[in-house]
Amino acid sequence: DAGVTQSPTHLIKTRGQHVTLRCSPISGHKSVSWYQQVLGQGPQFIFQYYEKEERGRGNFPDRFSARQFPNYSSELNVNALLLGDSALYLCASSRGHLLPEAFFGQGTRLTVV
Amino acid sequence: GESVGLHLPTLSVQEGDNSIINCAYSNSASDYFIWYKQESGKGPQFIIDIRSNMDKRQGQRVTVLLNKTVKHLSLQIAATQPGDSAVYFCAENLSGYSTLTFGKGTMLLVSP
């Protein structure tokens, strides 16, 4: 059974550009959460989606947005990229929105230059 | 500031030793905790979890201890192997919320 898959694995963007990151959860999992992990720190919560609705949002600016599709896959969008957005973006899936057991993908390494 | 933290940023052990990684949390309302292992270039890997109605839980070569009185969590790894070398994070969850709050992590280095 496939785990959480994310694409792309690596990405280089220029300041001011827009980026879309993608995630497919574990089969049977309906909740997807996004986390940002800056080098040397623990992951920081960005969003959670369940049944295509936003169920939680962390302390991130409006430049960050996300959505979930009927097949439970998800996209994270970041507009007007800043150098400080360089990080590993992690997607985690869980069975339900109040079930905290989360399983992570390998992440997308975003570098903003 | 963060509500979950670790006492030791780096822990170096010899192969075969037992390792103990510690974590302090500040929110007494947290009722679920997870330990993750993160190898270089990879996402966090679920190791073991524990709920606040328990004080100990064992897995394969790992044990998590929870002391709610002092708000302390530990991960014990028996017979540590070089493949255990990684950064270990504890994460906490508040009942009714879906988010995990992570600490900064402890790097475990295992020498052959």
mmCIF file of C-alpha atoms in Angstrom:
data_model
loop_
_atom_site.group_PDB
_atom_site.id
_atom_site.type_symbol
_atom_site.label_atom_id
_atom_site.label_comp_id
_atom_site.label_asym_id
_atom_site.label_seq_id
_atom_site.Cartn_x
_atom_site.Cartn_y
_atom_site.Cartn_z
ATOM 1 C CA ASP A 1 0.000 0.000 0.000
ATOM 2 C CA ALA A 2 1.463 3.353 -1.019
ATOM 3 C CA GLY A 3 2.255 5.903 1.622
ATOM 4 C CA VAL A 4 1.834 9.641 1.346
ATOM 5 C CA THR A 5 3.252 10.855 -1.941
ATOM 6 C CA GLN A 6 4.331 14.401 -2.701
ATOM 7 C CA SER A 7 5.456 16.111 -5.874
ATOM 8 C CA PRO A 8 7.774 17.522 -6.901
ATOM 9 C CA THR A 9 10.579 16.416 -4.564
ATOM 10 C CA HIS A 10 12.680 19.493 -5.228
ATOM 11 C CA LEU A 11 11.866 22.892 -6.660
ATOM 12 C CA ILE A 12 13.744 26.136 -7.242
ATOM 13 C CA LYS A 13 11.771 29.347 -7.670
ATOM 14 C CA THR A 14 12.557 33.036 -7.926
ATOM 15 C CA ARG A 15 11.291 35.642 -5.471
ATOM 16 C CA GLY A 16 7.844 36.870 -6.431
ATOM 17 C CA GLN A 17 6.879 33.713 -8.267
ATOM 18 C CA HIS A 18 4.068 31.343 -7.427
ATOM 19 C CA VAL A 19 4.397 27.650 -6.544
ATOM 20 C CA THR A 20 1.997 24.695 -6.333
ATOM 21 C CA LEU A 21 2.868 21.607 -4.328
ATOM 22 C CA ARG A 22 0.898 18.382 -4.536
ATOM 23 C CA CYS A 23 0.070 15.589 -2.133
ATOM 24 C CA SER A 24 -1.740 12.267 -2.326
ATOM 25 C CA PRO A 25 -2.730 10.789 1.048
ATOM 26 C CA ILE A 26 -2.645 7.185 2.116
ATOM 27 C CA SER A 27 -5.532 5.236 0.625
ATOM 28 C CA GLY A 28 -8.505 5.473 2.969
ATOM 29 C CA HIS A 29 -7.269 8.635 4.661
ATOM 30 C CA LYS A 30 -9.548 11.617 4.220
ATOM 31 C CA SER A 31 -7.566 14.308 5.980
ATOM 32 C CA VAL A 32 -4.508 16.092 4.656
ATOM 33 C CA SER A 33 -2.367 18.529 6.596
ATOM 34 C CA TRP A 34 0.478 20.711 5.392
ATOM 35 C CA TYR A 35 3.531 21.620 7.431
ATOM 36 C CA GLN A 36 6.535 23.848 6.775
ATOM 37 C CA GLN A 37 9.891 22.739 8.109
ATOM 38 C CA VAL A 38 12.679 25.268 8.098
ATOM 39 C CA LEU A 39 16.170 23.800 8.317
ATOM 40 C CA GLY A 40 17.076 22.891 11.867
ATOM 41 C CA GLN A 41 13.565 23.207 13.248
ATOM 42 C CA GLY A 42 10.503 21.068 13.744
ATOM 43 C CA PRO A 43 7.586 21.182 11.312
ATOM 44 C CA GLN A 44 5.136 24.061 11.685
ATOM 45 C CA PHE A 45 1.456 23.559 10.924
ATOM 46 C CA ILE A 46 0.058 25.446 7.918
ATOM 47 C CA PHE A 47 -3.311 23.923 6.997
ATOM 48 C CA GLN A 48 -5.563 20.955 7.496
ATOM 49 C CA TYR A 49 -8.214 19.851 5.025
ATOM 50 C CA TYR A 50 -10.891 17.256 5.533
ATOM 51 C CA GLU A 51 -13.669 16.397 3.110
ATOM 52 C CA LYS A 52 -12.533 19.313 0.911
ATOM 53 C CA GLU A 53 -13.024 21.842 3.691
ATOM 54 C CA GLU A 54 -10.404 23.756 5.632
ATOM 55 C CA ARG A 55 -10.480 22.513 9.212
ATOM 56 C CA GLY A 56 -7.466 24.298 10.600
ATOM 57 C CA ARG A 57 -5.029 27.055 9.737
ATOM 58 C CA GLY A 58 -1.696 27.921 11.303
ATOM 59 C CA ASN A 59 -0.053 31.300 11.652
ATOM 60 C CA PHE A 60 0.870 31.821 8.017
ATOM 61 C CA PRO A 61 0.123 34.801 5.727
ATOM 62 C CA ASP A 62 -2.629 34.834 3.131
ATOM 63 C CA ARG A 63 -0.037 34.153 0.454
ATOM 64 C CA PHE A 64 -0.439 30.529 1.516
ATOM 65 C CA SER A 65 -3.553 28.702 0.373
ATOM 66 C CA ALA A 66 -4.590 25.125 -0.177
ATOM 67 C CA ARG A 67 -7.396 22.977 -1.403
ATOM 68 C CA GLN A 68 -8.484 19.362 -1.333
ATOM 69 C CA PHE A 69 -9.987 17.446 -4.204
ATOM 70 C CA PRO A 70 -12.765 14.812 -4.218
ATOM 71 C CA ASN A 71 -10.141 12.037 -4.305
ATOM 72 C CA TYR A 72 -8.674 13.569 -1.102
ATOM 73 C CA SER A 73 -5.472 14.713 -2.771
ATOM 74 C CA SER A 74 -4.397 18.234 -1.989
ATOM 75 C CA GLU A 75 -2.492 21.204 -3.331
ATOM 76 C CA LEU A 76 -0.609 23.864 -1.410
ATOM 77 C CA ASN A 77 -0.182 27.173 -3.189
ATOM 78 C CA VAL A 78 2.193 29.944 -2.230
ATOM 79 C CA ASN A 79 2.076 33.315 -3.982
ATOM 80 C CA ALA A 80 4.651 36.100 -4.122
ATOM 81 C CA LEU A 81 7.429 33.872 -2.870
ATOM 82 C CA LEU A 82 9.926 35.276 -0.401
ATOM 83 C CA LEU A 83 13.415 34.008 0.389
ATOM 84 C CA GLY A 84 12.094 33.005 3.793
ATOM 85 C CA ASP A 85 9.662 30.574 2.202
ATOM 86 C CA SER A 86 12.577 28.269 1.448
ATOM 87 C CA ALA A 87 11.846 25.130 3.424
ATOM 88 C CA LEU A 88 10.780 21.515 3.311
ATOM 89 C CA TYR A 89 7.017 21.360 2.819
ATOM 90 C CA LEU A 90 5.505 18.271 4.333
ATOM 91 C CA CYS A 91 2.147 16.701 3.743
ATOM 92 C CA ALA A 92 0.614 14.437 6.354
ATOM 93 C CA SER A 93 -2.457 12.275 6.048
ATOM 94 C CA SER A 94 -4.768 10.887 8.688
ATOM 95 C CA ARG A 95 -8.065 9.030 8.679
ATOM 96 C CA GLY A 96 -10.158 11.825 10.108
ATOM 97 C CA HIS A 97 -9.850 15.480 10.939
ATOM 98 C CA LEU A 98 -9.880 14.877 14.672
ATOM 99 C CA LEU A 99 -7.660 11.822 14.525
ATOM 100 C CA PRO A 100 -4.172 13.146 15.148
ATOM 101 C CA GLU A 101 -2.212 10.048 14.085
ATOM 102 C CA ALA A 102 -0.479 11.577 11.103
ATOM 103 C CA PHE A 103 1.778 9.956 8.547
ATOM 104 C CA PHE A 104 4.102 12.158 6.530
ATOM 105 C CA GLY A 105 5.313 12.157 2.977
ATOM 106 C CA GLN A 106 8.933 12.700 2.014
ATOM 107 C CA GLY A 107 8.328 16.395 1.492
ATOM 108 C CA THR A 108 9.018 18.941 -1.231
ATOM 109 C CA ARG A 109 12.227 20.914 -0.833
ATOM 110 C CA LEU A 110 11.495 24.455 -2.015
ATOM 111 C CA THR A 111 14.365 26.856 -2.577
ATOM 112 C CA VAL A 112 13.573 30.494 -3.323
ATOM 113 C CA VAL A 113 16.387 32.490 -4.901
ATOM 114 C CA GLY B 1 7.165 30.330 22.026
ATOM 115 C CA GLU B 2 6.836 26.658 21.296
ATOM 116 C CA SER B 3 5.079 24.496 23.822
ATOM 117 C CA VAL B 4 7.167 21.413 23.099
ATOM 118 C CA GLY B 5 10.926 21.350 23.580
ATOM 119 C CA LEU B 6 13.820 18.972 24.017
ATOM 120 C CA HIS B 7 16.530 19.032 26.669
ATOM 121 C CA LEU B 8 19.392 17.719 24.515
ATOM 122 C CA PRO B 9 19.943 18.887 20.954
ATOM 123 C CA THR B 10 22.495 16.124 20.186
ATOM 124 C CA LEU B 11 22.913 12.675 21.715
ATOM 125 C CA SER B 12 25.895 10.502 20.801
ATOM 126 C CA VAL B 13 25.866 6.808 21.733
ATOM 127 C CA GLN B 14 27.716 3.637 20.884
ATOM 128 C CA GLU B 15 26.077 0.860 18.925
ATOM 129 C CA GLY B 16 24.349 -1.537 21.283
ATOM 130 C CA ASP B 17 23.773 1.073 23.985
ATOM 131 C CA ASN B 18 20.329 2.129 25.092
ATOM 132 C CA SER B 19 19.334 5.677 24.119
ATOM 133 C CA ILE B 20 17.000 8.017 25.936
ATOM 134 C CA ILE B 21 15.649 11.108 24.234
ATOM 135 C CA ASN B 22 13.736 13.576 26.360
ATOM 136 C CA CYS B 23 11.018 16.085 25.649
ATOM 137 C CA ALA B 24 9.278 18.679 27.822
ATOM 138 C CA TYR B 25 5.858 20.039 27.049
ATOM 139 C CA SER B 26 4.205 23.034 28.606
ATOM 140 C CA ASN B 27 0.526 22.561 27.806
ATOM 141 C CA SER B 28 -1.123 20.373 30.420
ATOM 142 C CA ALA B 29 -4.205 20.083 28.183
ATOM 143 C CA SER B 30 -2.286 18.074 25.590
ATOM 144 C CA ASP B 31 -3.535 14.526 25.647
ATOM 145 C CA TYR B 32 -1.785 12.799 22.779
ATOM 146 C CA PHE B 33 1.889 12.588 21.894
ATOM 147 C CA ILE B 34 3.840 11.145 19.011
ATOM 148 C CA TRP B 35 7.518 10.476 18.493
ATOM 149 C CA TYR B 36 8.836 10.864 14.968
ATOM 150 C CA LYS B 37 12.160 9.909 13.423
ATOM 151 C CA GLN B 38 13.449 12.024 10.565
ATOM 152 C CA GLU B 39 16.386 10.937 8.474
ATOM 153 C CA SER B 40 18.236 13.393 6.295
ATOM 154 C CA GLY B 41 16.225 14.364 3.222
ATOM 155 C CA LYS B 42 13.138 12.469 4.310
ATOM 156 C CA GLY B 43 9.848 13.242 5.964
ATOM 157 C CA PRO B 44 9.160 12.403 9.627
ATOM 158 C CA GLN B 45 8.489 8.722 10.234
ATOM 159 C CA PHE B 46 5.930 7.725 12.863
ATOM 160 C CA ILE B 47 7.612 5.699 15.619
ATOM 161 C CA ILE B 48 5.244 5.411 18.535
ATOM 162 C CA ASP B 49 2.438 7.323 20.184
ATOM 163 C CA ILE B 50 0.924 7.566 23.631
ATOM 164 C CA ARG B 51 -2.235 9.039 25.067
ATOM 165 C CA SER B 52 -2.417 10.907 28.328
ATOM 166 C CA ASN B 53 -4.361 8.121 30.050
ATOM 167 C CA MET B 54 -1.213 5.982 29.839
ATOM 168 C CA ASP B 55 2.240 6.437 31.334
ATOM 169 C CA LYS B 56 4.116 3.861 29.295
ATOM 170 C CA ARG B 57 3.847 2.244 25.913
ATOM 171 C CA GLN B 58 6.183 -0.228 24.284
ATOM 172 C CA GLY B 59 6.906 -0.969 20.673
ATOM 173 C CA GLN B 60 9.605 -2.868 18.907
ATOM 174 C CA ARG B 61 12.862 -1.775 20.632
ATOM 175 C CA VAL B 62 11.211 1.505 21.634
ATOM 176 C CA THR B 63 9.406 2.604 24.750
ATOM 177 C CA VAL B 64 7.702 5.914 25.381
ATOM 178 C CA LEU B 65 7.229 7.172 28.920
ATOM 179 C CA LEU B 66 4.894 9.962 29.871
ATOM 180 C CA ASN B 67 5.088 11.817 33.157
ATOM 181 C CA LYS B 68 2.134 14.185 33.296
ATOM 182 C CA THR B 69 3.098 15.515 36.714
ATOM 183 C CA VAL B 70 6.219 17.191 35.345
ATOM 184 C CA LYS B 71 5.024 17.329 31.750
ATOM 185 C CA HIS B 72 7.834 15.181 30.469
ATOM 186 C CA LEU B 73 8.024 12.662 27.660
ATOM 187 C CA SER B 74 10.863 10.323 26.814
ATOM 188 C CA LEU B 75 11.718 7.891 24.057
ATOM 189 C CA GLN B 76 13.884 4.922 24.949
ATOM 190 C CA ILE B 77 15.575 2.974 22.188
ATOM 191 C CA ALA B 78 17.032 -0.374 23.162
ATOM 192 C CA ALA B 79 20.194 -1.749 21.568
ATOM 193 C CA THR B 80 20.696 1.331 19.444
ATOM 194 C CA GLN B 81 21.872 0.654 15.902
ATOM 195 C CA PRO B 82 23.624 2.892 13.347
ATOM 196 C CA GLY B 83 20.360 2.942 11.398
ATOM 197 C CA ASP B 84 18.756 4.715 14.331
ATOM 198 C CA SER B 85 20.868 7.788 13.618
ATOM 199 C CA ALA B 86 18.416 10.564 12.802
ATOM 200 C CA VAL B 87 16.668 13.579 14.280
ATOM 201 C CA TYR B 88 13.895 12.674 16.679
ATOM 202 C CA PHE B 89 10.919 14.937 17.296
ATOM 203 C CA CYS B 90 8.189 14.754 19.836
ATOM 204 C CA ALA B 91 4.859 16.254 18.889
ATOM 205 C CA GLU B 92 1.816 17.031 20.987
ATOM 206 C CA ASN B 93 -1.841 17.300 20.199
ATOM 207 C CA LEU B 94 -4.641 19.067 21.996
ATOM 208 C CA SER B 95 -7.885 17.175 22.277
ATOM 209 C CA GLY B 96 -10.407 18.506 19.763
ATOM 210 C CA TYR B 97 -7.732 19.959 17.517
ATOM 211 C CA SER B 98 -6.158 18.307 14.543
ATOM 212 C CA THR B 99 -2.785 19.984 14.607
ATOM 213 C CA LEU B 100 0.474 18.630 15.910
ATOM 214 C CA THR B 101 2.910 20.942 17.668
ATOM 215 C CA PHE B 102 6.513 19.894 17.236
ATOM 216 C CA GLY B 103 9.595 20.640 19.243
ATOM 217 C CA LYS B 104 12.971 21.469 17.712
ATOM 218 C CA GLY B 105 14.271 17.903 17.682
ATOM 219 C CA THR B 106 17.209 15.906 19.012
ATOM 220 C CA MET B 107 19.876 14.505 16.751
ATOM 221 C CA LEU B 108 20.876 10.957 17.677
ATOM 222 C CA LEU B 109 24.306 9.869 16.472
ATOM 223 C CA VAL B 110 25.155 6.188 16.769
ATOM 224 C CA SER B 111 28.763 5.145 16.412
ATOM 225 C CA PRO B 112 29.630 1.579 15.268
#
